[in-house]
Coordinates of C-alpha atoms in Angstrom, one line a residue:
M207 CA -32.3 67.9 78.1
R208 CA -30.1 64.9 78.8
R209 CA -31.6 61.5 78.2
L210 CA -31.4 59.0 81.1
I211 CA -31.4 55.2 81.2
T212 CA -32.6 52.6 83.7
P213 CA -30.3 49.8 84.7
Q214 CA -32.6 47.2 83.1
A215 CA -32.7 49.1 79.8
M216 CA -28.9 49.4 79.9
R217 CA -28.5 45.7 80.4
E218 CA -30.9 44.9 77.6
G219 CA -29.3 47.4 75.3
E220 CA -25.8 45.9 76.0
A221 CA -27.0 42.4 75.3
R222 CA -28.6 43.4 72.0
Y223 CA -25.4 45.2 71.0
F224 CA -23.1 42.4 71.8
A225 CA -25.4 39.9 70.1
S226 CA -25.7 41.9 66.9
S227 CA -22.3 43.6 66.5
G228 CA -19.8 40.9 67.2
V229 CA -17.8 43.3 69.3
P230 CA -16.3 41.3 72.3
S231 CA -17.6 42.6 75.7
I232 CA -14.1 42.7 77.1
E233 CA -13.2 45.3 74.5
V234 CA -15.9 47.6 75.8
M235 CA -14.8 46.8 79.3
E236 CA -11.3 48.0 78.3
R237 CA -12.8 51.3 77.0
A238 CA -14.7 51.8 80.3
A239 CA -11.5 51.1 82.3
T240 CA -9.6 53.5 80.1
A241 CA -12.1 56.3 80.7
L242 CA -12.0 55.7 84.5
A243 CA -8.2 55.6 84.5
R244 CA -8.1 58.9 82.5
V245 CA -10.2 60.7 85.1
I246 CA -8.2 59.3 88.0
A247 CA -4.9 60.3 86.3
S248 CA -6.2 63.8 85.8
E249 CA -6.8 64.3 89.5
L250 CA -4.2 62.2 91.4
P251 CA -0.4 63.0 91.3
T252 CA 1.9 60.3 90.0
G253 CA 3.0 57.9 92.7
S254 CA -0.2 58.0 94.7
T255 CA -1.4 54.8 96.4
I256 CA -4.7 53.5 95.0
H257 CA -6.7 50.5 96.3
F258 CA -9.2 48.9 93.9
A259 CA -12.3 47.3 95.5
C260 CA -13.4 44.7 92.9
G261 CA -16.6 42.7 92.9
T262 CA -17.4 39.4 91.2
G263 CA -19.1 40.8 88.0
G264 CA -18.4 43.2 85.2
N265 CA -17.9 46.1 87.6
G266 CA -15.1 44.3 89.2
G267 CA -13.6 43.6 85.8
D268 CA -13.6 47.3 85.1
G269 CA -11.7 47.9 88.3
S270 CA -9.1 45.2 87.6
A271 CA -8.5 46.6 84.1
C272 CA -8.2 50.1 85.5
A273 CA -5.6 49.0 88.0
R274 CA -3.6 47.4 85.2
L275 CA -3.7 50.6 83.2
L276 CA -2.5 52.8 86.1
H277 CA 0.0 50.5 87.8
E278 CA 3.1 51.8 86.0
K279 CA 2.5 55.3 87.5
Y280 CA 0.7 54.5 90.7
S281 CA 1.0 52.1 93.6
C282 CA -2.0 49.8 92.9
T283 CA -3.5 47.0 95.0
I284 CA -6.7 45.0 94.1
V285 CA -8.9 44.1 97.0
Q286 CA -11.1 41.2 95.8
P287 CA -13.3 39.8 98.6
R288 CA -14.7 37.0 96.4
P289 CA -13.3 35.4 93.3
P290 CA -14.7 36.9 90.0
K291 CA -17.4 35.0 88.3
S292 CA -17.9 36.7 84.9
P293 CA -15.4 35.6 82.2
D294 CA -14.3 39.2 81.5
A295 CA -13.7 39.9 85.2
I296 CA -11.7 36.6 85.5
E297 CA -9.6 37.5 82.5
N298 CA -8.9 41.1 83.7
L299 CA -7.9 39.8 87.1
R300 CA -5.5 37.4 85.5
R301 CA -4.0 40.2 83.4
A302 CA -3.6 42.3 86.5
R303 CA -1.8 39.6 88.4
E304 CA 0.4 39.0 85.3
C305 CA 1.5 42.7 85.5
G306 CA 2.6 42.1 89.1
I307 CA -0.3 44.0 90.8
A308 CA -0.9 42.8 94.4
V309 CA -4.3 41.1 95.0
T310 CA -5.7 40.5 98.4
E311 CA -9.1 39.3 99.8
D312 CA -8.8 41.3 103.0
A313 CA -8.1 45.1 103.3
S314 CA -7.7 45.1 107.0
Q315 CA -3.9 44.9 106.8
L316 CA -3.6 47.6 104.2
A317 CA -2.8 51.2 105.2
Q318 CA -5.1 54.0 104.2
P319 CA -4.5 54.8 100.5
D320 CA -4.6 58.2 98.7
A321 CA -7.6 56.9 96.8
W322 CA -10.0 54.0 96.6
V323 CA -11.7 52.9 93.4
D324 CA -15.1 51.4 94.0
A325 CA -15.8 48.6 91.5
L326 CA -17.8 46.3 93.8
F327 CA -21.4 46.4 92.5
G328 CA -22.8 47.8 89.2
T329 CA -26.1 49.3 88.4
G330 CA -28.1 46.2 88.9
L331 CA -27.9 46.1 92.7
T332 CA -31.4 45.8 94.3
R333 CA -30.5 44.9 97.9
A334 CA -28.3 46.1 100.7
P335 CA -24.7 44.8 100.5
G336 CA -23.8 42.1 103.0
G337 CA -20.8 40.0 104.1
A338 CA -17.3 40.9 103.1
E339 CA -18.6 43.6 100.7
K340 CA -20.4 45.4 103.4
A341 CA -17.3 45.4 105.6
L342 CA -15.2 46.7 102.7
I343 CA -17.7 49.5 101.9
G344 CA -17.5 50.5 105.6
R345 CA -13.7 50.6 105.3
I346 CA -13.8 52.7 102.2
N347 CA -16.1 55.2 103.7
A348 CA -14.0 55.4 106.9
D349 CA -10.9 56.1 104.8
H350 CA -12.9 58.7 102.8
A351 CA -13.9 60.5 106.0
R352 CA -10.1 60.6 106.9
G353 CA -9.2 62.2 103.5
A354 CA -8.9 59.5 100.9
R355 CA -10.5 60.2 97.6
V356 CA -13.1 57.8 96.3
Y357 CA -13.8 57.1 92.6
A358 CA -16.8 55.0 91.7
A359 CA -16.9 52.8 88.5
D360 CA -20.3 53.4 86.8
I361 CA -22.2 53.9 90.0
P362 CA -21.4 54.0 93.8
S363 CA -21.8 50.5 95.3
G364 CA -25.0 50.4 97.4
L365 CA -27.0 52.9 95.3
N366 CA -30.1 51.6 93.5
G367 CA -29.4 52.6 89.9
E368 CA -33.1 53.0 89.1
T369 CA -34.7 54.7 92.2
G370 CA -31.7 56.6 93.7
A371 CA -32.3 54.9 97.1
A372 CA -29.0 54.3 99.0
Y373 CA -28.9 51.0 100.8
D374 CA -27.0 50.6 104.1
P375 CA -24.1 50.7 103.5
C376 CA -23.4 52.8 100.4
I377 CA -20.2 54.2 99.0
C378 CA -20.0 58.0 99.2
A379 CA -17.9 58.9 96.1
D380 CA -16.0 62.1 95.2
H381 CA -16.2 61.3 91.5
T382 CA -18.3 58.8 89.6
V383 CA -17.4 57.8 86.1
T384 CA -20.6 56.3 84.6
F385 CA -20.5 54.6 81.2
Q386 CA -22.3 55.8 78.1
Y387 CA -25.5 57.0 79.7
L388 CA -26.4 58.7 83.0
K389 CA -28.5 56.3 85.1
T390 CA -31.8 57.5 86.5
G391 CA -30.9 56.7 90.1
M392 CA -27.9 59.0 89.9
T393 CA -30.2 62.0 89.5
L394 CA -32.7 61.1 92.2
A395 CA -32.9 61.0 96.0
D396 CA -29.7 59.7 97.6
G397 CA -28.0 59.6 94.2
L398 CA -27.6 63.4 94.5
D399 CA -25.5 63.0 97.6
V400 CA -23.4 59.9 97.0
C401 CA -22.2 60.3 93.4
G402 CA -20.1 63.4 93.8
E403 CA -18.9 64.8 90.5
I404 CA -20.2 62.8 87.6
T405 CA -18.4 62.1 84.3
V406 CA -20.4 60.3 81.6
A407 CA -17.8 58.4 79.5
D408 CA -18.5 57.3 76.0
V409 CA -17.6 53.6 75.6
G410 CA -18.7 53.2 72.1
F411 CA -22.3 52.0 72.4
P412 CA -24.6 53.3 69.6
T413 CA -27.9 55.1 70.5
E414 CA -29.8 52.5 68.5
G415 CA -31.0 49.6 70.6
F416 CA -30.9 51.5 73.9
D417 CA -34.3 52.5 75.4
L418 CA -33.9 56.2 76.5
S419 CA -37.6 56.9 76.5
V420 CA -38.3 56.6 80.3
A421 CA -36.8 59.8 81.6
A422 CA -34.7 62.9 80.8
L423 CA -32.9 65.4 82.9
F424 CA -34.3 68.9 82.5
E425 CA -31.5 71.4 82.7
P426 CA -31.3 75.2 83.3
A427 CA -30.6 75.9 79.6
D428 CA -34.0 74.2 78.7
I429 CA -35.9 77.0 80.5
G430 CA -35.4 79.7 78.0
P431 CA -36.8 77.9 74.9
S432 CA -39.9 77.0 77.0
L433 CA -40.7 80.6 78.0
P434 CA -40.9 82.9 75.0
K435 CA -39.6 86.4 75.4
R436 CA -42.3 89.1 75.9
S437 CA -42.7 91.9 73.5
R438 CA -42.5 95.5 74.6
N439 CA -46.1 96.2 73.5
I440 CA -48.1 94.3 76.1
H441 CA -50.2 95.0 79.1
K442 CA -50.9 93.2 82.4
G443 CA -53.9 91.3 80.9
D444 CA -51.6 89.8 78.3
C445 CA -49.4 88.4 81.1
G446 CA -52.3 86.5 82.6
H447 CA -54.6 86.8 85.6
L448 CA -54.0 84.1 88.3
L449 CA -56.6 83.2 90.9
I450 CA -55.1 81.7 94.1
V451 CA -57.6 79.9 96.3
A452 CA -55.7 79.5 99.5
G453 CA -55.3 80.4 103.2
S454 CA -57.2 79.8 106.4
F455 CA -57.1 81.3 109.9
G456 CA -53.6 80.6 111.2
M457 CA -52.2 79.7 107.8
A458 CA -52.4 83.1 106.0
G459 CA -48.6 82.9 105.4
A460 CA -49.0 80.1 102.9
A461 CA -51.3 82.1 100.7
A462 CA -49.0 85.1 101.0
L463 CA -45.9 83.2 99.9
C464 CA -47.8 81.7 97.0
A465 CA -49.0 85.2 95.9
K466 CA -45.5 86.7 96.2
A467 CA -44.0 83.9 94.1
A468 CA -46.6 84.4 91.4
L469 CA -46.0 88.1 91.4
R470 CA -42.2 87.5 91.0
S471 CA -42.9 84.9 88.2
G472 CA -44.5 87.0 85.6
A473 CA -48.2 87.0 86.4
G474 CA -49.9 90.3 85.2
L475 CA -52.6 90.1 87.9
V476 CA -53.0 88.0 91.0
S477 CA -56.1 87.7 93.0
I478 CA -56.4 85.7 96.3
A479 CA -59.7 84.1 97.1
C480 CA -59.5 83.5 100.9
P481 CA -61.5 83.5 104.1
R482 CA -62.6 87.1 104.9
S483 CA -60.9 87.1 108.3
I484 CA -57.4 86.9 106.8
V485 CA -57.9 89.6 104.1
P486 CA -56.2 92.3 106.1
I487 CA -53.2 90.1 106.7
L488 CA -52.8 89.3 103.0
Q489 CA -53.3 92.8 101.9
T490 CA -50.5 93.8 104.3
L491 CA -48.1 91.0 103.3
S492 CA -48.7 91.1 99.6
P493 CA -50.2 94.5 98.7
Q494 CA -49.8 94.0 94.9
A495 CA -52.3 91.1 95.0
M496 CA -56.0 91.7 95.1
C497 CA -58.2 89.8 97.7
I498 CA -61.6 88.3 97.3
P499 CA -63.1 87.8 100.7
L500 CA -65.1 84.5 101.1
A501 CA -67.5 83.2 103.7
E502 CA -65.8 80.9 106.2
S503 CA -66.5 78.4 108.9
E504 CA -64.0 77.6 111.7
G505 CA -61.5 79.8 109.8
A506 CA -61.7 78.0 106.5
I507 CA -63.6 78.7 103.3
S508 CA -67.1 77.3 103.7
A509 CA -69.7 76.0 101.3
E510 CA -71.5 79.3 101.5
A511 CA -68.6 80.8 99.6
L512 CA -69.1 78.7 96.5
P513 CA -71.2 81.3 94.5
A514 CA -68.7 84.0 95.1
L515 CA -65.8 81.6 94.2
E516 CA -67.6 80.7 91.0
A517 CA -67.9 84.4 90.1
A518 CA -64.2 84.9 91.0
L519 CA -63.1 82.2 88.5
R520 CA -64.6 84.1 85.6
G521 CA -62.0 86.0 83.5
K522 CA -59.0 84.2 85.0
R523 CA -56.5 82.4 83.0
A524 CA -55.2 79.9 85.6
V525 CA -55.9 78.8 89.2
A526 CA -53.7 77.7 92.1
V527 CA -55.5 76.0 94.9
G528 CA -54.4 74.5 98.2
P529 CA -51.7 76.4 100.1
G530 CA -52.9 76.9 103.7
L531 CA -56.4 76.0 102.6
S532 CA -57.0 73.6 105.6
R533 CA -58.8 70.3 105.5
R534 CA -61.8 72.0 107.0
A535 CA -62.4 73.8 103.7
A536 CA -65.5 72.8 101.8
P537 CA -64.6 70.2 99.1
G538 CA -66.9 72.0 96.7
I539 CA -64.2 74.5 96.4
L540 CA -62.0 72.0 94.6
R541 CA -64.9 70.7 92.5
L542 CA -65.5 74.3 91.2
V543 CA -61.9 74.7 90.3
L544 CA -61.7 71.4 88.5
E545 CA -64.9 72.0 86.6
S546 CA -63.9 75.5 85.6
G547 CA -61.9 74.3 82.5
L548 CA -59.0 76.5 83.6
P549 CA -55.5 75.1 83.9
A550 CA -54.9 74.7 87.6
V551 CA -52.2 73.6 90.0
I552 CA -53.4 71.6 93.0
D553 CA -51.1 71.6 96.1
A554 CA -51.1 71.0 99.8
D555 CA -54.7 70.8 101.3
G556 CA -56.1 70.8 97.8
L557 CA -54.3 67.4 97.4
N558 CA -55.6 66.3 100.8
L559 CA -59.2 67.2 99.8
L560 CA -58.7 65.2 96.6
A561 CA -57.5 62.2 98.5
E562 CA -60.3 62.4 101.0
H563 CA -63.0 62.9 98.3
R564 CA -61.9 60.5 95.7
E565 CA -64.9 61.1 93.4
L566 CA -63.1 64.4 92.5
L567 CA -60.4 62.4 90.8
D568 CA -62.8 61.8 87.9
L569 CA -62.6 65.5 87.2
L570 CA -58.9 65.6 86.6
T571 CA -57.6 66.5 83.1
S572 CA -54.3 67.1 81.5
R573 CA -54.8 70.9 82.2
H574 CA -54.4 70.2 85.9
V575 CA -51.1 69.8 87.7
L576 CA -50.8 67.9 91.0
T577 CA -47.7 68.8 93.1
P578 CA -47.5 66.3 95.9
H579 CA -44.6 65.4 98.2
P580 CA -44.2 61.6 98.8
G581 CA -46.6 61.6 101.7
E582 CA -49.3 63.3 99.8
A583 CA -48.6 61.1 96.8
A584 CA -49.0 58.0 98.9
R585 CA -52.4 59.2 100.1
L586 CA -53.5 59.8 96.4
L587 CA -52.1 56.4 95.3
G588 CA -53.3 54.4 98.3
R589 CA -49.8 52.9 98.8
P590 CA -46.3 54.0 99.9
C591 CA -44.0 55.6 97.3
A592 CA -40.6 54.0 96.6
N593 CA -39.7 54.6 93.0
P594 CA -40.0 58.3 92.0
I595 CA -40.3 57.8 88.2
A596 CA -42.8 54.9 88.5
D597 CA -44.7 56.8 91.2
A598 CA -44.9 60.0 89.2
A599 CA -46.2 58.0 86.2
A600 CA -48.8 56.3 88.4
L601 CA -50.0 59.8 89.6
A602 CA -50.2 61.0 86.0
K603 CA -52.5 58.0 85.3
L604 CA -55.0 59.7 87.6
G605 CA -55.5 62.0 84.7
A606 CA -53.4 65.1 85.4
V607 CA -49.8 66.2 85.1
A608 CA -47.9 65.2 88.2
V609 CA -44.9 66.9 89.9
L610 CA -43.6 64.4 92.5
K611 CA -41.5 66.6 94.7
G612 CA -38.3 65.6 96.3
A613 CA -34.6 66.4 96.4
A614 CA -35.1 66.0 92.7
S615 CA -38.7 66.3 91.3
V616 CA -40.1 64.0 88.7
I617 CA -42.7 65.5 86.3
A618 CA -45.0 63.1 84.4
A619 CA -47.9 63.7 82.0
P620 CA -50.8 61.4 81.2
A621 CA -49.9 61.2 77.5
S622 CA -46.1 61.2 77.7
P623 CA -44.1 58.0 78.2
C624 CA -41.0 60.1 79.2
S625 CA -40.9 61.8 82.6
L626 CA -38.7 64.8 83.1
I627 CA -36.5 65.2 86.2
S628 CA -35.6 68.6 87.7
A629 CA -32.6 68.1 90.0
S630 CA -31.8 71.7 90.9
G631 CA -32.1 72.8 94.5
G632 CA -30.5 72.2 97.8
C633 CA -31.2 70.9 101.3
G634 CA -31.9 74.4 102.6
M635 CA -35.2 74.2 100.7
A636 CA -36.5 71.6 103.1
R637 CA -38.5 74.2 104.9
G638 CA -42.2 74.9 105.4
G639 CA -43.4 77.3 102.7
S640 CA -41.1 76.1 99.9
G641 CA -44.0 74.2 98.3
D642 CA -46.3 77.2 98.5
I643 CA -43.7 79.2 96.5
L644 CA -43.5 76.4 93.8
T645 CA -47.3 76.6 93.5
G646 CA -47.1 80.4 93.0
I647 CA -44.4 80.1 90.3
L648 CA -46.3 77.4 88.5
G649 CA -49.6 79.3 88.7
A650 CA -48.0 82.3 87.1
L651 CA -46.4 80.3 84.3
L652 CA -49.8 78.6 83.7
A653 CA -51.4 82.0 83.5
G654 CA -48.9 83.0 80.9
Q655 CA -49.0 79.8 78.9
P656 CA -52.2 78.0 79.8
D657 CA -51.9 75.4 77.0
N658 CA -48.7 73.7 78.1
P659 CA -49.1 72.6 81.7
F660 CA -46.5 69.8 81.4
R661 CA -43.7 72.0 80.2
M662 CA -44.7 74.8 82.6
A663 CA -44.6 72.3 85.5
V664 CA -41.0 71.3 84.8
C665 CA -39.9 74.9 84.2
A666 CA -41.4 75.9 87.5
S667 CA -39.6 73.1 89.3
E668 CA -36.3 74.0 87.8
I669 CA -36.7 77.8 88.5
H670 CA -37.8 77.0 92.0
G671 CA -34.7 74.9 92.6
L672 CA -32.3 77.3 91.0
A673 CA -33.6 80.2 93.2
G674 CA -33.2 77.9 96.2
E675 CA -29.6 77.2 95.3
L676 CA -28.8 80.9 95.2
A677 CA -30.6 81.4 98.5
Q678 CA -28.6 78.6 100.1
R679 CA -25.4 80.0 98.7
R680 CA -26.2 83.4 100.3
Y681 CA -27.7 82.3 103.7
G682 CA -26.4 78.7 104.2
A683 CA -28.4 75.5 104.3
R684 CA -29.4 75.8 108.0
A685 CA -30.2 79.5 108.2
M686 CA -32.1 80.1 105.0
N687 CA -35.9 79.9 105.0
A688 CA -38.5 79.5 102.3
A689 CA -39.1 83.3 101.9
D690 CA -35.4 83.6 100.9
I691 CA -36.2 81.7 97.7
L692 CA -38.4 84.7 96.6
E693 CA -35.4 87.0 96.8
F694 CA -33.6 85.1 94.0
L695 CA -36.4 84.5 91.6
P696 CA -35.7 87.7 89.6
E697 CA -32.1 86.6 89.1
V698 CA -33.1 83.2 87.8
F699 CA -35.6 84.6 85.4
R700 CA -33.2 87.2 84.2
K701 CA -30.5 84.7 83.6
Y702 CA -32.5 81.8 82.0
A703 CA -35.7 83.3 80.6
E704 CA -34.8 86.7 79.2

């Protein structure tokens, strides 16, 4: 796992370091500029034309210093829309001028360069760029679309370094050189699109004094240690029996996708408790799963089914509830699941029932996992979602582990101050049914390791995303569908968990 830092924690850590160490801040700025220059020099041929877009603060100082370091081998020009304000930025602009580097306020008369270096705004930006900076970002992006490479110093200008939201406009970089620590926003939401390749450059800060407790990036190599290898001498009962409570008339496919994912994710036995009318469909679509027919009303599981569901919960090791369930389903279904004491993943209409019958929130425990997308999360929280890490933590305060799904998913637990981010996946996964597959994967992992819902939740998210990446590589982002993810689950498990 790679520890991440928020912009505020980075600023506070830097201030503590400079106050206690006696190291001049301009010395660290020189290290940052050197790291940025090294990356650029490794990719651009000597003699290339480079324009440096420099802001008024420390980020602009990084850019001016980098221009000075590269000017002997490259044709460098500094575009400085406003005069620098920070002492280090003022000094580095002076040094650049002294070296003979051209400085201009207006880029309109400049020809398209081979590359731009974006050093306009740092990680503390919390609003959309305006004025001359807005126009300059537009120019940089236009040149980028015509073939110019773009390098970002620390973070692309216009990206919120905490939440990953891209303001309008925002730099779209080919390569971002971030300093000392990966920032949370670079692993979330729009950050996954605008940062390009990321290099984390060591500029000499110690780990002491920097708060790295908020979030960490869960990586594929972390899956294996979380899923112990199975011995040869086991049977299906040892692998766990998962009960899936799902499906309704017209939405049998959601239950089938969930069951298929569970069967591809190590569950020894899978039973689907569903309306009796869709049993023939599910037995055809997923013959390896057993079906428990339940009483229904208007195509959804009814209150009359509760005794049969209570009996079905006995002997199971985990539960997955919600895919295709329908909001018409009796809320008592969810109450039985939550009161069963079994680890359970709650998704889709299970989450909707939870939001509509808020008394059920009191039954949540750390053995339960909520898997909402932002719309479902907003209904649970009673407010819009805007900050993935903070929103996942707020969901966890309801009492359960929370998987806030998105381009990158954030997993938070009630008792853990550190959220984990799973950033695998691709845009081709934005299809109906993808969430049902995640529920099946997680349900199977819970059935195998019922005492570690938090770690199983993040493993399931990462496995889901990795399989999605392979499906997208095979079928393309537009043509793939959710069922294609199932095809690549065996490959992911074989590579990372065996």
